[in-house]
Short mmCIF file of C-alpha atoms in Angstrom, two decimals:
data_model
loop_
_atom_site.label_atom_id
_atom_site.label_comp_id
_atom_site.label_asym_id
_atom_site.label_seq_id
_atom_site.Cartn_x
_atom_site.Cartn_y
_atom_site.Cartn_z
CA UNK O 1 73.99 149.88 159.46
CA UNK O 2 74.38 150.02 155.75
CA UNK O 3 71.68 151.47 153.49
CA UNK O 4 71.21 150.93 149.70
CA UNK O 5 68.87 153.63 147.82
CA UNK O 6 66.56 152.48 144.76
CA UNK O 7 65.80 154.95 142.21
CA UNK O 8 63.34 153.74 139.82
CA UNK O 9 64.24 155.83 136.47
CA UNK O 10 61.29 156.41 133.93
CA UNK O 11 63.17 158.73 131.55
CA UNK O 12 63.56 161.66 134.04
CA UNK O 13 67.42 161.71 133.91
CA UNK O 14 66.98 165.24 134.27
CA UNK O 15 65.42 164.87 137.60
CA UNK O 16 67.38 162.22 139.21
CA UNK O 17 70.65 163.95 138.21
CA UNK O 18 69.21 166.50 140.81
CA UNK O 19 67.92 163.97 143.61
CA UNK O 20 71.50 162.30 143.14
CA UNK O 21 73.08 165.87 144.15
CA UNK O 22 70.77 166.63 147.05
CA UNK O 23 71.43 162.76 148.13
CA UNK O 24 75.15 163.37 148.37
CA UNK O 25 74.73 165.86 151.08
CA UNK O 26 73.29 163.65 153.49
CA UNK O 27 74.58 163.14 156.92
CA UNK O 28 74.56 159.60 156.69
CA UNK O 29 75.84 158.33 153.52
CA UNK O 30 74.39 155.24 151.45
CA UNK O 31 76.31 152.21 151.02
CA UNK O 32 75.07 151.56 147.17
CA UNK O 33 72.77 153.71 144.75
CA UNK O 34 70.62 151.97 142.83
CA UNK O 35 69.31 153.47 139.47
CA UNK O 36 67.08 151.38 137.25
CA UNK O 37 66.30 151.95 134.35
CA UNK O 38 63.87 150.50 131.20
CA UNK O 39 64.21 151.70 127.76
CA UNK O 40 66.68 154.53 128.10
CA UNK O 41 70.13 152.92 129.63
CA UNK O 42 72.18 154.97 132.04
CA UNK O 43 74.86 157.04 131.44
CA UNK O 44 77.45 155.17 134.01
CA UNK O 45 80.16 157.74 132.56
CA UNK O 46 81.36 159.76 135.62
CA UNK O 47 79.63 158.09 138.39
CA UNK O 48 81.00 156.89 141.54
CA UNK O 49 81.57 153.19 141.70
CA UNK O 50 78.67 152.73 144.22
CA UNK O 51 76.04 154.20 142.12
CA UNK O 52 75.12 151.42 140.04
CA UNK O 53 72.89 151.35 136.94
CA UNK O 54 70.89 148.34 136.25
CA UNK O 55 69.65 148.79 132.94
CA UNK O 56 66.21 146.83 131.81
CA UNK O 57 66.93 146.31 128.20
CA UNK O 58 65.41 148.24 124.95
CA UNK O 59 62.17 147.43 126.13
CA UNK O 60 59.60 148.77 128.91
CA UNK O 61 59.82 146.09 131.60
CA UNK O 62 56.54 147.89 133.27
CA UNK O 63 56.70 149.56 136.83
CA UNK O 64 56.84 146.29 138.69
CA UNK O 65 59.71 144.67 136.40
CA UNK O 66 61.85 147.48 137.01
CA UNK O 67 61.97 148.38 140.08
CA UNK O 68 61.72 144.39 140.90
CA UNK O 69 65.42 144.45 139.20
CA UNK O 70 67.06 145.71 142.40
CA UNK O 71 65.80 142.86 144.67
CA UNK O 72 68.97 140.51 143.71
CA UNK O 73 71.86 143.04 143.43
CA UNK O 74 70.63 144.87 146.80
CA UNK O 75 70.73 140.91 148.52
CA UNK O 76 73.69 140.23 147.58
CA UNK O 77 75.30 144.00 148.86
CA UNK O 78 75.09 142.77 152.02
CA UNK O 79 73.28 145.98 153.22
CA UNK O 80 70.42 146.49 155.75
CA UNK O 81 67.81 148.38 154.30
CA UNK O 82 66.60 149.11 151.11
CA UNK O 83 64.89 152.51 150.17
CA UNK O 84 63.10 153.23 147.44
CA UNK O 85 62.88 157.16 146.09
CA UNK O 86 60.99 158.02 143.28
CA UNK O 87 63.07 159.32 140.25
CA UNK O 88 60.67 162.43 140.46
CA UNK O 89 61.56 162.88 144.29
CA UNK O 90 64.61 163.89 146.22
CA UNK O 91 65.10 164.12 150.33
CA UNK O 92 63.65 167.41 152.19
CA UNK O 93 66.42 167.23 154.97
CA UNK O 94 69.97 166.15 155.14
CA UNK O 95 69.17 163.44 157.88
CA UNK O 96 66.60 161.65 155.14
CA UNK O 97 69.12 158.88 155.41
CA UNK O 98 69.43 158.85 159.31
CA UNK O 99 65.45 158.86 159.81
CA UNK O 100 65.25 155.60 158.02
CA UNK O 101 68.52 154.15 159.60
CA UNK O 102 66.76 155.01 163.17
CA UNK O 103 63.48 153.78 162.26
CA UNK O 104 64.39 150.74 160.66
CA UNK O 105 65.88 149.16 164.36
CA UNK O 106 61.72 149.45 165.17
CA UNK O 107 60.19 148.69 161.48
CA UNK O 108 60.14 146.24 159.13
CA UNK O 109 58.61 148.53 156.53
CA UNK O 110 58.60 152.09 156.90
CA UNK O 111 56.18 154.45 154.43
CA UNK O 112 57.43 158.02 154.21
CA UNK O 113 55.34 160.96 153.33
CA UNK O 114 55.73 163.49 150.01
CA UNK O 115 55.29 167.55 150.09
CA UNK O 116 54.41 168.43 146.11
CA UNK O 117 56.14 171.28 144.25
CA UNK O 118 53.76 173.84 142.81
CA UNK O 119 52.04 173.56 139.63
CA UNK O 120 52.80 176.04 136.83
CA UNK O 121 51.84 176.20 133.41
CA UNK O 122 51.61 172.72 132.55
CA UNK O 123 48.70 171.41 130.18
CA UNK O 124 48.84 167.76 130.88
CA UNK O 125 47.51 166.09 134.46
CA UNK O 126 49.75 167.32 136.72
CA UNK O 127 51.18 163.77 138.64
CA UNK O 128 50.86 165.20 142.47
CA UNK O 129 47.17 165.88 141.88
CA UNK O 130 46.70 162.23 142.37
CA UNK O 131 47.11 162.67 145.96
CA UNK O 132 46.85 166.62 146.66
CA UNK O 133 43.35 166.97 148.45
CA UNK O 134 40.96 167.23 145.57
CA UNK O 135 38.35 168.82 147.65
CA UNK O 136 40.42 171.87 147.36
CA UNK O 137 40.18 172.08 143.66
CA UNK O 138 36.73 171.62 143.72
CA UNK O 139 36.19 174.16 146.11
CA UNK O 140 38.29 176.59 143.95
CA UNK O 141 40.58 176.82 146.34
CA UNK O 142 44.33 177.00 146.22
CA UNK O 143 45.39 173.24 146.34
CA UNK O 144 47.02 172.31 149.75
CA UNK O 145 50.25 170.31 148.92
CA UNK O 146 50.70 168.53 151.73
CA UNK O 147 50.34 164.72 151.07
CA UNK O 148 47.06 163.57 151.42
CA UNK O 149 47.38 160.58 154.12
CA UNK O 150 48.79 163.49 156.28
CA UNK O 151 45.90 165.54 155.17
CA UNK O 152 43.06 163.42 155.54
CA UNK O 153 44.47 162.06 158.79
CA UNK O 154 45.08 158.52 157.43
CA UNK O 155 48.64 158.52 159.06
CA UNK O 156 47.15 160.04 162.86
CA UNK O 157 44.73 157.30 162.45
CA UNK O 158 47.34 154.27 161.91
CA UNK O 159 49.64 155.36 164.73
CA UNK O 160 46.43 155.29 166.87
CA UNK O 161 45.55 151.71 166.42
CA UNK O 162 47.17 148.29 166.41
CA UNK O 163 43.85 146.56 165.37
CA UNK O 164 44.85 145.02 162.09
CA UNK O 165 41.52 145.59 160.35
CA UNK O 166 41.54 148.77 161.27
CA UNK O 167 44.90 149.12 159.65
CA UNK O 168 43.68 147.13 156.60
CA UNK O 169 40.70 149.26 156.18
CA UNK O 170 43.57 152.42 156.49
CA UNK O 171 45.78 150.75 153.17
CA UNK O 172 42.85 150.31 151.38
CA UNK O 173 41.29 153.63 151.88
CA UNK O 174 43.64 156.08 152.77
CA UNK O 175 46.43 154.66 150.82
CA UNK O 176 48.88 154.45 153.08
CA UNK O 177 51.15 152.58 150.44
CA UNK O 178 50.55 154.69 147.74
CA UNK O 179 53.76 155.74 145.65
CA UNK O 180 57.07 154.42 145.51
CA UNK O 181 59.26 155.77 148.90
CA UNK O 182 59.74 153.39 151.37
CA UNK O 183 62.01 151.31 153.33
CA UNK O 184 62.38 148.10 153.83
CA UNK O 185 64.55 145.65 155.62
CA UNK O 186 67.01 142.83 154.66
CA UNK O 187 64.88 140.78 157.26
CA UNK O 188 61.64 142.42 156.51
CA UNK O 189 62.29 141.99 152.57
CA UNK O 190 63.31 138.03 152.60
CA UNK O 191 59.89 137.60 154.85
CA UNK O 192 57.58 139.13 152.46
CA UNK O 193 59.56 137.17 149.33
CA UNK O 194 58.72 133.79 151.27
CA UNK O 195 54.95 134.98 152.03
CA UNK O 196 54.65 136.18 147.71
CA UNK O 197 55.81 132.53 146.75
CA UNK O 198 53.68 130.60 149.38
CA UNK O 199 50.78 132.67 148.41
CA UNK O 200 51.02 133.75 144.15
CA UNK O 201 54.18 131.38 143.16
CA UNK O 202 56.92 133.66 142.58
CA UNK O 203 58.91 135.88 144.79
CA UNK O 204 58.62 139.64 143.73
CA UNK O 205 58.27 142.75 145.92
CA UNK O 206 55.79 144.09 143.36
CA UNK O 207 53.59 142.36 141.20
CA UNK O 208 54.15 142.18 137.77
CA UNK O 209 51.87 139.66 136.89
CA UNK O 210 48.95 141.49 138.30
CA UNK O 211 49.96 144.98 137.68
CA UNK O 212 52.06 144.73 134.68
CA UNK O 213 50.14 147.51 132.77
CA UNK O 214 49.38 151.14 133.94
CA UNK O 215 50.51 151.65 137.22
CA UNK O 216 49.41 152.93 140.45
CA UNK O 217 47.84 150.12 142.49
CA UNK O 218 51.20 147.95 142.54
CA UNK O 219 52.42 150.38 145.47
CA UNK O 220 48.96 149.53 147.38
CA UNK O 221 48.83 145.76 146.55
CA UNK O 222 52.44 145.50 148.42
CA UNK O 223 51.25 147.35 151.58
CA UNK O 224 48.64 145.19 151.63
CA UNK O 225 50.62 142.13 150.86
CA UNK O 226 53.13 143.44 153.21
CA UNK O 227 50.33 143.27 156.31
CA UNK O 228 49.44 139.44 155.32
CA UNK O 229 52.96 138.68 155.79
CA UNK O 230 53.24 139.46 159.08
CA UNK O 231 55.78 142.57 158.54
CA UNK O 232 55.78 145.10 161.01
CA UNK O 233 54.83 148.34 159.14
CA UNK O 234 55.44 152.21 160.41
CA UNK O 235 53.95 154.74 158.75
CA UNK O 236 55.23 157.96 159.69
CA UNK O 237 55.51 161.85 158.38
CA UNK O 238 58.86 161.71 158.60
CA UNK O 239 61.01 161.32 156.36
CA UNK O 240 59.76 163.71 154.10
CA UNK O 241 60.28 163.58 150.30
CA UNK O 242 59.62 166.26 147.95
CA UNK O 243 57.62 165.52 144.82
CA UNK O 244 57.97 167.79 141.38
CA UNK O 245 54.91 168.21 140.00
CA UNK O 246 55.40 167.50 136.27
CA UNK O 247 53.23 166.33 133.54
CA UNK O 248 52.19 162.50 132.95
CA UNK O 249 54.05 161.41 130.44
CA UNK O 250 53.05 157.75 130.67
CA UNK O 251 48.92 158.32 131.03
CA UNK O 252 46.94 157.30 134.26
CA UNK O 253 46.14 153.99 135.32
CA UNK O 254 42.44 152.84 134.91
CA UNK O 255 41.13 153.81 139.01
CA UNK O 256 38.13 151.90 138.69
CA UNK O 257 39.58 149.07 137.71
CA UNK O 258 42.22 149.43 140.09
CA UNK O 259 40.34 149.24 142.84
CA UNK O 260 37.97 145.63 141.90
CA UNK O 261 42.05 144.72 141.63
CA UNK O 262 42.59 145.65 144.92
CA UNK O 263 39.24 144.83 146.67
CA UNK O 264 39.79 141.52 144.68
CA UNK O 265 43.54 140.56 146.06
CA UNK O 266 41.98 141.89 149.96
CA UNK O 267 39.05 139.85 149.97
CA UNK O 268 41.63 136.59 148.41
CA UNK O 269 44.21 137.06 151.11
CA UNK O 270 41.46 137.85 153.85
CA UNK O 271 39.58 134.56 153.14
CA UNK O 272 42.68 132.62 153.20
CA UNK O 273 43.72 134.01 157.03
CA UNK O 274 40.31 132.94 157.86
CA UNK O 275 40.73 129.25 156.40
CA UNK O 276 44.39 129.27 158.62
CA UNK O 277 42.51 130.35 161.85
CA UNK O 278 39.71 128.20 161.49
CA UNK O 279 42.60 125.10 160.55
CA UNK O 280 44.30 126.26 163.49
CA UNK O 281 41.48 126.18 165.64
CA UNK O 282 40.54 122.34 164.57
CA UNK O 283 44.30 121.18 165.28
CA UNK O 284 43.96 122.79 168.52
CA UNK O 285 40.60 121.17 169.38
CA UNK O 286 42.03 118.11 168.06
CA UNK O 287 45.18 118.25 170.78
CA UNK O 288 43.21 119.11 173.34
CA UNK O 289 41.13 116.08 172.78
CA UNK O 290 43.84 113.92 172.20
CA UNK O 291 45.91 114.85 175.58
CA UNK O 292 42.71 114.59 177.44
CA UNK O 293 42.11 110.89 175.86
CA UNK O 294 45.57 110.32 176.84
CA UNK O 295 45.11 111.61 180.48
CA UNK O 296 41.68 109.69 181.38
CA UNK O 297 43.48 106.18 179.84
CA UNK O 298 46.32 107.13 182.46
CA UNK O 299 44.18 107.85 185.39
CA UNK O 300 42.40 104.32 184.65
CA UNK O 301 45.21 102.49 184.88
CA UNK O 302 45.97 104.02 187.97
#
């Protein structure tokens, strides 16, 4: 099984220089490295010829443009699986690689969790806070860096179930999909391209029409997305990636309006399941009454 990493670079050289070292200690090596880039190209001088820099131009292609840019090169590797890694991220074991190589013979999809690096003496918003368990901090207690879906039992609760509203429900509000490390399959990937052009009109693992500015919902919006077409999704704490806390150096994304985006694209997709049921109900009524039409003309002529 061959396995291409995505590494979605948003000026943090300095960081992924790292996550590239701790990746080259894995147990299972990647087939391709991915590093995309907008704005500031890649220095390609001294890499391996299977890390590969994509390089978005001058210009900030948004979250959703660059990370889209690995979808072609990655198809035509040949490989897989695809894994995404934030740039700000690197693997908390050695067998990072073989967790998602063993998982993905059972998933379509696979969402991994994040453990956050402490915060010290930064002034801006500190990026993990978004998903450390706020109740700490207003408690005025020490912030528990565990990832939140772990924390607030959001990934317990989705290996408990296999209702699909009850799973829906679980992306919405405990975010299953929320940030940027995840795998997904050759088979898995070409499925949810078909379902994006049947349903929006162009074939992109994240949405850059919707989501082109700010960030943070395009991560839920493809979970979501991901559910409506039909992929089979496993959410599990392992494998772990660790997160360095750092300070936001692109602003936050505005929440409130990130979630009518999200409540919005549910409540579009939902309505359009129901309009497929209900058409797939009449066709069936429709047969039905057709073979039985069929049948009674027979048994006259008998």
């Amino acid at each position: 099984m061959k396995i291409s990493l995505a590494i979605p670079n948003h000026n943090q050289f300095d960081m992924i220089q790292n996550t590239i070292e701790r990746l080259g200690t894995q147990t299972l090596q990647y087939s391709h490295l991915f590093i995309m880039s907008d704005a500031t190209p890649v220095d390609t001088q001294g890499l391996p010829e299977n890390i590969i820099p994509i390089n978005n131009g001058e210009i900030n292609s948004g979250r959703c443009g660059n990370r889209n840019s690995v979808i072609k090169p990655f198809l035509e590797s040949g490989d897989d699986i695809l894994v995404f890694i934030d740039g700000d991220c690197y693997p908390k074991s050695d067998l990072f690689i073989d967790e998602y190589a063993a998982l993905a013979t059972k998933y379509d999809l696979i969402f991994c969790m994040r453990e956050h690096t402490p915060i010290d003496n930064i002034k801006k918003p500190a990026s993990d806070l978004l998903t450390a368990n706020m109740d700490q901090l207003w408690e005025h207690r020490p912030i528990d860096y565990t990832d939140l879906r772990v924390a607030s039992g959001a990934v317990e609760a989705w290996n408990d179930t296999n209702d699909f509203a009850e799973r829906v429900d679980l992306m919405l509000t405990g975010m299953i999909g929320w940030s940027c490390n995840f795998g997904i399959t050759r088979k898995g990937l070409l499925k949810y391209l078909s379902f994006m052009q049947r349903t929006y009109g162009y074939s992109e693992l994240f949405d850059s029409k919707a989501f082109r500015h700010g960030w943070g919902y395009e991560d839920v919006a493809m979970g979501i997305d991901a559910m409506y077409a039909g992929l089979n999704i496993g959410v599990t704490e392992n494998p772990i990636v660790c997160h360095r806390s750092h300070e936001r150096s692109d602003g936050l994304f505005d929440h409130v309006k990130g979630r009518h985006m999200i409540m919005d694209r549910y409540r579009e997709l939902q309505a359009r399941l129901e309009r497929w049921h209900h058409l797939r109900e009449r066709i069936f009524t429709i047969a039905i009454a057709g073979i039985a039409l069929v049948a009674e003309a027979f048994l006259l002529q008998m």
